[in-house]
C-alpha positions as a LaTeX table, in Angstrom:
\begin{tabular}{lrrr}
\hline
Residue & $x$ (\AA) & $y$ (\AA) & $z$ (\AA) \\
\hline
Met1 & $-10.03$ & $-2.52$ & 4.49 \\
Lys2 & $-7.89$ & $-5.44$ & 3.74 \\
Leu3 & $-4.84$ & $-5.23$ & 1.39 \\
Glu4 & $-4.24$ & $-8.12$ & $-1.11$ \\
Val5 & $-0.74$ & $-8.16$ & $-2.50$ \\
Phe6 & 0.59 & $-10.23$ & $-5.25$ \\
Ser7 & 4.18 & $-11.20$ & $-5.37$ \\
Asp8 & 5.42 & $-8.29$ & $-7.45$ \\
Leu9 & 4.02 & $-6.13$ & $-4.74$ \\
Ser10 & 0.91 & $-5.02$ & $-6.76$ \\
Glu11 & $-2.17$ & $-4.85$ & $-5.34$ \\
Arg12 & $-5.68$ & $-6.08$ & $-6.30$ \\
Leu13 & $-8.16$ & $-3.25$ & $-5.09$ \\
Asn14 & $-11.72$ & $-4.07$ & $-4.09$ \\
Tyr15 & $-13.36$ & $-1.29$ & $-5.81$ \\
Asn16 & $-16.96$ & $-0.21$ & $-4.58$ \\
Phe17 & $-18.80$ & $-1.09$ & $-7.84$ \\
Pro18 & $-17.43$ & $-3.85$ & $-9.91$ \\
Asp19 & $-17.73$ & $-2.07$ & $-13.13$ \\
Leu20 & $-16.76$ & 1.20 & $-11.59$ \\
Pro21 & $-13.08$ & 1.49 & $-10.97$ \\
Leu22 & $-12.98$ & 3.78 & $-8.21$ \\
Tyr23 & $-12.31$ & 2.75 & $-4.38$ \\
Val24 & $-13.51$ & 5.16 & $-2.18$ \\
Arg25 & $-13.44$ & 4.28 & 1.82 \\
Lys26 & $-12.10$ & 4.96 & 5.40 \\
Gly27 & $-9.34$ & 3.04 & 6.61 \\
Ser28 & $-7.39$ & 3.02 & 9.99 \\
Leu29 & $-3.84$ & 1.74 & 10.76 \\
His30 & $-5.21$ & $-0.50$ & 13.56 \\
Gln31 & $-6.02$ & $-2.84$ & 10.89 \\
Phe32 & $-2.69$ & $-3.75$ & 10.01 \\
Asn33 & $-0.29$ & $-5.82$ & 11.73 \\
Asn34 & 1.91 & $-3.72$ & 13.84 \\
Tyr35 & $-0.03$ & $-0.46$ & 12.78 \\
Glu36 & 1.73 & $-1.10$ & 9.14 \\
Ala37 & 0.25 & $-1.63$ & 5.83 \\
Val38 & 2.09 & $-3.93$ & 3.50 \\
Ala39 & 4.23 & $-2.22$ & 0.89 \\
His40 & 2.32 & $-2.29$ & $-2.48$ \\
Trp41 & 1.94 & $-0.55$ & $-5.58$ \\
His42 & $-0.87$ & $-0.20$ & $-8.62$ \\
Pro43 & $-1.27$ & 1.29 & $-11.70$ \\
Asp44 & $-4.09$ & 3.71 & $-10.16$ \\
Val45 & $-3.43$ & 7.07 & $-8.63$ \\
Glu46 & $-4.29$ & 7.52 & $-4.83$ \\
Phe47 & $-5.04$ & 10.31 & $-2.59$ \\
Ile48 & $-5.17$ & 10.00 & 1.39 \\
Phe49 & $-6.91$ & 12.18 & 3.66 \\
Val50 & $-6.16$ & 11.98 & 7.24 \\
Leu51 & $-9.22$ & 12.59 & 9.75 \\
Lys52 & $-7.79$ & 11.67 & 13.06 \\
Gly53 & $-4.66$ & 11.25 & 14.17 \\
Phe54 & $-1.53$ & 11.23 & 12.19 \\
Met55 & 0.56 & 8.54 & 10.21 \\
Glu56 & 3.83 & 8.25 & 8.26 \\
Tyr57 & 3.83 & 7.42 & 4.75 \\
Ser58 & 6.49 & 6.11 & 2.76 \\
Val59 & 6.51 & 6.37 & $-1.47$ \\
Asn60 & 9.54 & 4.72 & $-2.93$ \\
Gly61 & 11.71 & 5.41 & $-0.03$ \\
His62 & 10.59 & 8.37 & 1.06 \\
Thr63 & 9.02 & 8.99 & 4.42 \\
Ile64 & 6.44 & 11.92 & 5.03 \\
His65 & 4.84 & 12.76 & 8.04 \\
Ile66 & 0.72 & 13.36 & 7.62 \\
Asn67 & $-0.92$ & 15.28 & 10.14 \\
Gln68 & $-4.66$ & 15.52 & 10.87 \\
Gly69 & $-6.54$ & 17.47 & 8.44 \\
Asn70 & $-3.64$ & 16.91 & 5.68 \\
Gly71 & $-3.10$ & 14.25 & 3.20 \\
Ile72 & $-1.12$ & 13.05 & 0.34 \\
Phe73 & $-1.34$ & 12.11 & $-3.41$ \\
Val74 & 0.67 & 8.94 & $-4.66$ \\
Asn75 & 1.48 & 8.73 & $-8.47$ \\
Ser76 & 0.74 & 5.65 & $-10.33$ \\
His77 & 3.45 & 2.73 & $-9.90$ \\
Arg78 & 4.94 & 3.96 & $-7.04$ \\
Leu79 & 5.71 & 1.60 & $-3.95$ \\
His80 & 3.84 & 2.90 & $-0.98$ \\
Phe81 & 2.62 & 2.26 & 2.60 \\
Gly82 & 1.25 & 3.96 & 5.43 \\
Phe83 & 2.37 & 3.18 & 9.29 \\
Ser84 & 2.75 & 4.35 & 12.85 \\
Gln85 & 6.23 & 3.94 & 14.28 \\
Asp86 & 4.38 & 4.06 & 17.88 \\
Gln87 & 1.52 & 1.98 & 17.00 \\
Thr88 & $-0.75$ & 4.89 & 17.59 \\
Asp89 & $-4.27$ & 4.80 & 15.44 \\
Cys90 & $-5.01$ & 6.82 & 12.53 \\
Leu91 & $-8.48$ & 7.42 & 10.39 \\
Phe92 & $-8.14$ & 8.26 & 6.97 \\
Ile93 & $-10.16$ & 8.55 & 4.00 \\
Val94 & $-8.61$ & 6.78 & 0.76 \\
Val95 & $-9.49$ & 7.50 & $-2.50$ \\
Val96 & $-7.97$ & 5.55 & $-5.54$ \\
Ile97 & $-8.59$ & 6.15 & $-9.26$ \\
His98 & $-7.69$ & 3.33 & $-12.02$ \\
Pro99 & $-7.03$ & 4.90 & $-15.57$ \\
Ala100 & $-9.81$ & 2.78 & $-16.72$ \\
Leu101 & $-12.38$ & 5.47 & $-15.58$ \\
Leu102 & $-11.22$ & 7.41 & $-18.64$ \\
Asp103 & $-13.08$ & 7.19 & $-21.84$ \\
Lys104 & $-11.07$ & 4.03 & $-23.48$ \\
Asn105 & $-11.51$ & 5.33 & $-26.90$ \\
Ser106 & $-10.10$ & 9.14 & $-26.39$ \\
Ser107 & $-6.39$ & 9.29 & $-26.95$ \\
Leu108 & $-6.35$ & 12.91 & $-25.96$ \\
Leu109 & $-7.10$ & 11.65 & $-22.38$ \\
Arg110 & $-4.93$ & 8.39 & $-22.51$ \\
Thr111 & $-2.07$ & 10.80 & $-23.26$ \\
Tyr112 & $-2.80$ & 13.39 & $-20.73$ \\
Trp113 & $-2.92$ & 10.46 & $-18.16$ \\
Glu114 & 0.63 & 8.96 & $-19.29$ \\
Glu115 & 2.20 & 12.26 & $-19.53$ \\
Lys116 & 0.92 & 13.57 & $-16.32$ \\
Phe117 & 1.11 & 10.25 & $-14.10$ \\
Ser118 & 3.98 & 8.65 & $-15.88$ \\
Ala119 & 7.60 & 7.68 & $-14.11$ \\
Glu120 & 8.96 & 11.04 & $-15.29$ \\
Met121 & 6.64 & 13.12 & $-12.80$ \\
Glu122 & 6.81 & 13.73 & $-9.04$ \\
Asp123 & 6.20 & 10.42 & $-7.07$ \\
Phe124 & 4.14 & 12.34 & $-4.41$ \\
Val125 & 2.51 & 15.52 & $-3.16$ \\
Val126 & 1.99 & 16.69 & 0.23 \\
Ile127 & $-1.38$ & 18.18 & 0.59 \\
Thr128 & $-2.25$ & 20.88 & 3.22 \\
Glu129 & $-4.58$ & 23.42 & 4.04 \\
Gln130 & $-2.68$ & 26.34 & 3.94 \\
Ile131 & $-2.41$ & 26.08 & 0.08 \\
Thr132 & $-5.83$ & 27.10 & $-1.68$ \\
Trp133 & $-5.85$ & 24.34 & $-4.56$ \\
Gln134 & $-5.02$ & 21.80 & $-2.15$ \\
Lys135 & $-7.53$ & 22.67 & 0.33 \\
Glu136 & $-9.95$ & 22.40 & $-2.49$ \\
Ile137 & $-8.65$ & 18.75 & $-2.88$ \\
Leu138 & $-9.30$ & 17.85 & 0.86 \\
Ile139 & $-12.64$ & 19.30 & 0.51 \\
Ser140 & $-13.33$ & 17.02 & $-2.63$ \\
Leu141 & $-12.06$ & 13.82 & $-1.35$ \\
Gln142 & $-14.60$ & 14.52 & 1.52 \\
Glu143 & $-17.52$ & 15.17 & $-0.96$ \\
Ile144 & $-16.61$ & 11.93 & $-3.12$ \\
Tyr145 & $-16.72$ & 9.83 & 0.11 \\
Lys146 & $-19.84$ & 11.59 & 1.27 \\
Glu147 & $-21.44$ & 10.79 & $-2.23$ \\
Met148 & $-20.39$ & 7.07 & $-2.13$ \\
His149 & $-21.19$ & 6.22 & 1.22 \\
His150 & $-24.33$ & 8.65 & 2.04 \\
Cys151 & $-26.36$ & 8.69 & $-1.00$ \\
Asp152 & $-28.57$ & 6.01 & $-1.71$ \\
Pro153 & $-27.68$ & 5.57 & $-4.35$ \\
Pro154 & $-24.68$ & 7.26 & $-4.98$ \\
Asn155 & $-24.83$ & 9.07 & $-8.42$ \\
Pro156 & $-22.02$ & 7.32 & $-10.52$ \\
Leu157 & $-21.90$ & 10.41 & $-13.10$ \\
Arg158 & $-21.14$ & 12.60 & $-10.28$ \\
Leu159 & $-18.50$ & 9.81 & $-8.76$ \\
Val160 & $-16.96$ & 9.84 & $-12.02$ \\
Ser161 & $-17.05$ & 13.66 & $-12.45$ \\
Gln162 & $-15.45$ & 14.06 & $-8.66$ \\
Ala163 & $-12.76$ & 11.45 & $-9.36$ \\
Leu164 & $-11.72$ & 13.12 & $-12.66$ \\
Ser165 & $-11.58$ & 16.73 & $-11.04$ \\
Leu166 & $-9.34$ & 15.32 & $-8.42$ \\
Cys167 & $-7.01$ & 14.21 & $-11.44$ \\
Ala168 & $-6.99$ & 17.22 & $-13.34$ \\
Cys169 & $-6.32$ & 19.14 & $-10.34$ \\
Ile170 & $-3.34$ & 17.47 & $-9.14$ \\
Gly171 & $-2.28$ & 17.10 & $-12.91$ \\
Asp172 & $-2.14$ & 20.73 & $-13.10$ \\
His173 & 0.52 & 21.00 & $-10.41$ \\
Leu174 & 2.62 & 17.77 & $-10.82$ \\
Gln175 & 6.22 & 18.82 & $-11.43$ \\
Gln176 & 8.70 & 16.53 & $-13.81$ \\
Lys177 & 11.50 & 15.01 & $-11.63$ \\
Ser178 & 15.09 & 14.37 & $-12.40$ \\
Gly179 & 16.88 & 11.34 & $-12.69$ \\
His180 & 14.13 & 8.92 & $-13.22$ \\
Pro181 & 15.96 & 6.29 & $-15.42$ \\
Glu182 & 17.88 & 5.27 & $-12.88$ \\
Ala183 & 14.80 & 5.32 & $-10.32$ \\
Val184 & 12.98 & 3.12 & $-12.82$ \\
His185 & 15.95 & 0.35 & $-13.02$ \\
Ser186 & 16.34 & 0.38 & $-9.34$ \\
Trp187 & 12.64 & 0.11 & $-8.43$ \\
Thr188 & 12.48 & $-2.87$ & $-11.12$ \\
Asn189 & 15.37 & $-4.68$ & $-9.25$ \\
Val190 & 13.25 & $-4.07$ & $-6.06$ \\
Gln191 & 10.41 & $-6.22$ & $-7.86$ \\
Lys192 & 12.61 & $-8.73$ & $-8.52$ \\
Met193 & 13.76 & $-9.20$ & $-5.50$ \\
Thr194 & 10.53 & $-9.43$ & $-3.71$ \\
Asp195 & 8.99 & $-11.33$ & $-5.85$ \\
Phe196 & 11.56 & $-14.06$ & $-5.34$ \\
Ile197 & 10.83 & $-13.66$ & $-1.58$ \\
His198 & 7.07 & $-13.98$ & $-1.90$ \\
Lys199 & 7.86 & $-17.07$ & $-4.22$ \\
His200 & 10.45 & $-18.86$ & $-1.96$ \\
Tyr201 & 9.33 & $-17.62$ & 1.64 \\
Asp202 & 8.79 & $-21.07$ & 2.62 \\
Leu203 & 12.56 & $-22.50$ & 2.21 \\
Lys204 & 15.76 & $-21.19$ & 3.65 \\
Ile205 & 16.73 & $-18.38$ & 1.58 \\
Thr206 & 20.07 & $-16.46$ & 1.93 \\
Leu207 & 21.15 & $-12.80$ & 1.45 \\
Asp208 & 22.90 & $-13.78$ & $-1.67$ \\
Glu209 & 20.27 & $-15.65$ & $-3.44$ \\
Ile210 & 17.75 & $-12.43$ & $-2.91$ \\
Ala211 & 20.42 & $-10.42$ & $-4.25$ \\
Ser212 & 21.20 & $-12.55$ & $-7.18$ \\
Ser213 & 17.34 & $-12.40$ & $-8.19$ \\
Gly214 & 17.91 & $-8.89$ & $-8.52$ \\
Thr215 & 20.93 & $-8.89$ & $-10.41$ \\
Val216 & 22.92 & $-6.79$ & $-8.04$ \\
Cys217 & 25.46 & $-7.33$ & $-5.23$ \\
Arg218 & 24.51 & $-7.95$ & $-1.27$ \\
Ser219 & 25.67 & $-4.49$ & $-0.80$ \\
Arg220 & 23.35 & $-2.78$ & $-3.18$ \\
Cys221 & 20.63 & $-5.32$ & $-2.27$ \\
Cys222 & 20.75 & $-3.95$ & 1.04 \\
Thr223 & 20.92 & $-0.41$ & $-0.05$ \\
Leu224 & 17.77 & $-0.79$ & $-2.32$ \\
Phe225 & 15.50 & $-2.56$ & 0.29 \\
Asn226 & 16.52 & 0.29 & 2.91 \\
Lys227 & 15.74 & 2.93 & 0.48 \\
Tyr228 & 12.69 & 1.73 & $-0.88$ \\
Ile229 & 11.20 & $-0.37$ & 1.74 \\
Gly230 & 12.77 & 0.96 & 4.88 \\
Gln231 & 13.87 & $-2.65$ & 5.91 \\
Thr232 & 16.76 & $-4.85$ & 5.58 \\
Pro233 & 16.41 & $-8.02$ & 3.20 \\
Asn234 & 15.85 & $-10.36$ & 5.99 \\
Ala235 & 13.70 & $-8.35$ & 8.21 \\
Tyr236 & 11.12 & $-7.94$ & 5.17 \\
Leu237 & 11.53 & $-11.88$ & 4.80 \\
Thr238 & 10.51 & $-12.57$ & 8.29 \\
Arg239 & 7.99 & $-9.86$ & 8.61 \\
Tyr240 & 6.21 & $-11.57$ & 5.17 \\
Arg241 & 6.68 & $-14.78$ & 6.85 \\
Ile242 & 4.82 & $-14.00$ & 9.61 \\
Gln243 & 2.21 & $-12.07$ & 7.36 \\
Lys244 & 1.33 & $-15.51$ & 5.65 \\
Ser245 & 1.53 & $-17.15$ & 9.10 \\
Cys246 & $-1.29$ & $-15.02$ & 10.07 \\
Glu247 & $-3.39$ & $-15.82$ & 7.03 \\
Met248 & $-2.86$ & $-19.26$ & 7.93 \\
Leu249 & $-3.69$ & $-19.03$ & 11.34 \\
Arg250 & $-7.19$ & $-17.20$ & 10.27 \\
Glu251 & $-8.08$ & $-19.22$ & 7.61 \\
Thr252 & $-6.89$ & $-22.68$ & 8.51 \\
Lys253 & $-6.67$ & $-25.48$ & 11.47 \\
Arg254 & $-3.15$ & $-26.17$ & 10.74 \\
Ser255 & $-1.08$ & $-26.64$ & 14.00 \\
Ile256 & 1.49 & $-24.10$ & 15.31 \\
Gly257 & 4.35 & $-26.32$ & 13.90 \\
Glu258 & 2.82 & $-27.18$ & 10.70 \\
Ile259 & 2.38 & $-23.18$ & 10.07 \\
Ala260 & 6.02 & $-22.56$ & 11.40 \\
Leu261 & 7.53 & $-24.79$ & 9.08 \\
Ala262 & 5.28 & $-23.85$ & 5.79 \\
Cys263 & 6.41 & $-20.20$ & 6.59 \\
Gly264 & 9.98 & $-21.05$ & 6.45 \\
Phe265 & 10.67 & $-21.10$ & 10.26 \\
Gln266 & 13.09 & $-23.93$ & 11.70 \\
Ser267 & 10.94 & $-24.82$ & 14.38 \\
Ala268 & 7.59 & $-23.63$ & 16.55 \\
Ser269 & 9.29 & $-22.41$ & 19.19 \\
Tyr270 & 11.62 & $-20.03$ & 17.12 \\
Tyr271 & 8.50 & $-18.92$ & 14.90 \\
Thr272 & 6.44 & $-18.62$ & 18.35 \\
Ser273 & 9.51 & $-16.17$ & 19.76 \\
Ile274 & 9.15 & $-14.05$ & 16.47 \\
Phe275 & 5.65 & $-13.84$ & 16.16 \\
Arg276 & 5.17 & $-12.76$ & 19.84 \\
Lys277 & 8.00 & $-9.41$ & 19.06 \\
Gln278 & 6.27 & $-8.54$ & 16.02 \\
Ile279 & 1.99 & $-8.92$ & 16.73 \\
Gly280 & 2.48 & $-8.66$ & 20.67 \\
Leu281 & 0.91 & $-12.29$ & 21.10 \\
Val282 & 1.77 & $-15.84$ & 20.71 \\
Pro283 & 0.26 & $-17.29$ & 17.52 \\
Leu284 & $-2.41$ & $-19.42$ & 19.71 \\
Asp285 & $-3.72$ & $-16.25$ & 21.25 \\
Tyr286 & $-3.61$ & $-14.40$ & 17.90 \\
Arg287 & $-5.74$ & $-17.30$ & 16.80 \\
Lys288 & $-8.18$ & $-16.97$ & 19.35 \\
Gln289 & $-8.56$ & $-13.65$ & 19.29 \\
Ile290 & $-9.42$ & $-13.69$ & 15.61 \\
Thr291 & $-12.15$ & $-16.26$ & 16.14 \\
Asn292 & $-13.57$ & $-14.54$ & 19.00 \\
Asn293 & $-13.83$ & $-11.10$ & 17.13 \\
Ser294 & $-15.53$ & $-13.05$ & 13.96 \\
Ile295 & $-18.16$ & $-14.68$ & 16.42 \\
Thr296 & $-18.69$ & $-11.09$ & 17.99 \\
\hline
\end{tabular}
């Protein structure tokens, strides 16, 4: 389960079938560096069901604790990511549904989707076993996973029916939120600033430059990063540089010094120090571990 995130933090999803915009898989937090997924968004709606362990889940700056047996719904175009503060693993089912699954020729269906899954509606809903309609969603998430992965071949009509049923059920219970114009404007600023970081991570970047890219002051820049991403701008920049360096360690034979400079670090020694703090290994050991795992 690999996240492919673009410079504006949008995610490209590898759907189970190329011509069916439905993503149904199991995932675990240990697949991500430091047991923390990259902050991302997509036009799809997303359901998570925790099978084993627990996780923290951030949605547009709100952090939610999700225990085993519970889940969460994340609305369309919301910045979100799962993580574990103490780096304990969590096994979960993720179901992601793109609006293209609807009949494109039906204005009635499009209108319903645009109303229920718009910026004006709730960002997320915590799903528990204690509420009847939410328990039905948790059961449905397990059923759609079984259909996708345990039926040979899976029935595409049943998959579509199950996915649309999930959307209909959560749509019946979504509430309108207040203050959305300001939230949308703030989120747009965050997109601009993270986009600037992703495009210039290999250069020396100052806080003033990051703030300027989002047309905000330094203080507002820090406030928005803490609210929506839970990190300072500099911490996010460093984490992104480490992420890009991990890609280079896995996919290229470039030296540690070359990778350090290509990712915006002043020296190989400084890069190695930061890498060890974040990943728990020095870059060379990380590369060896990845190589050995791919062989076995």
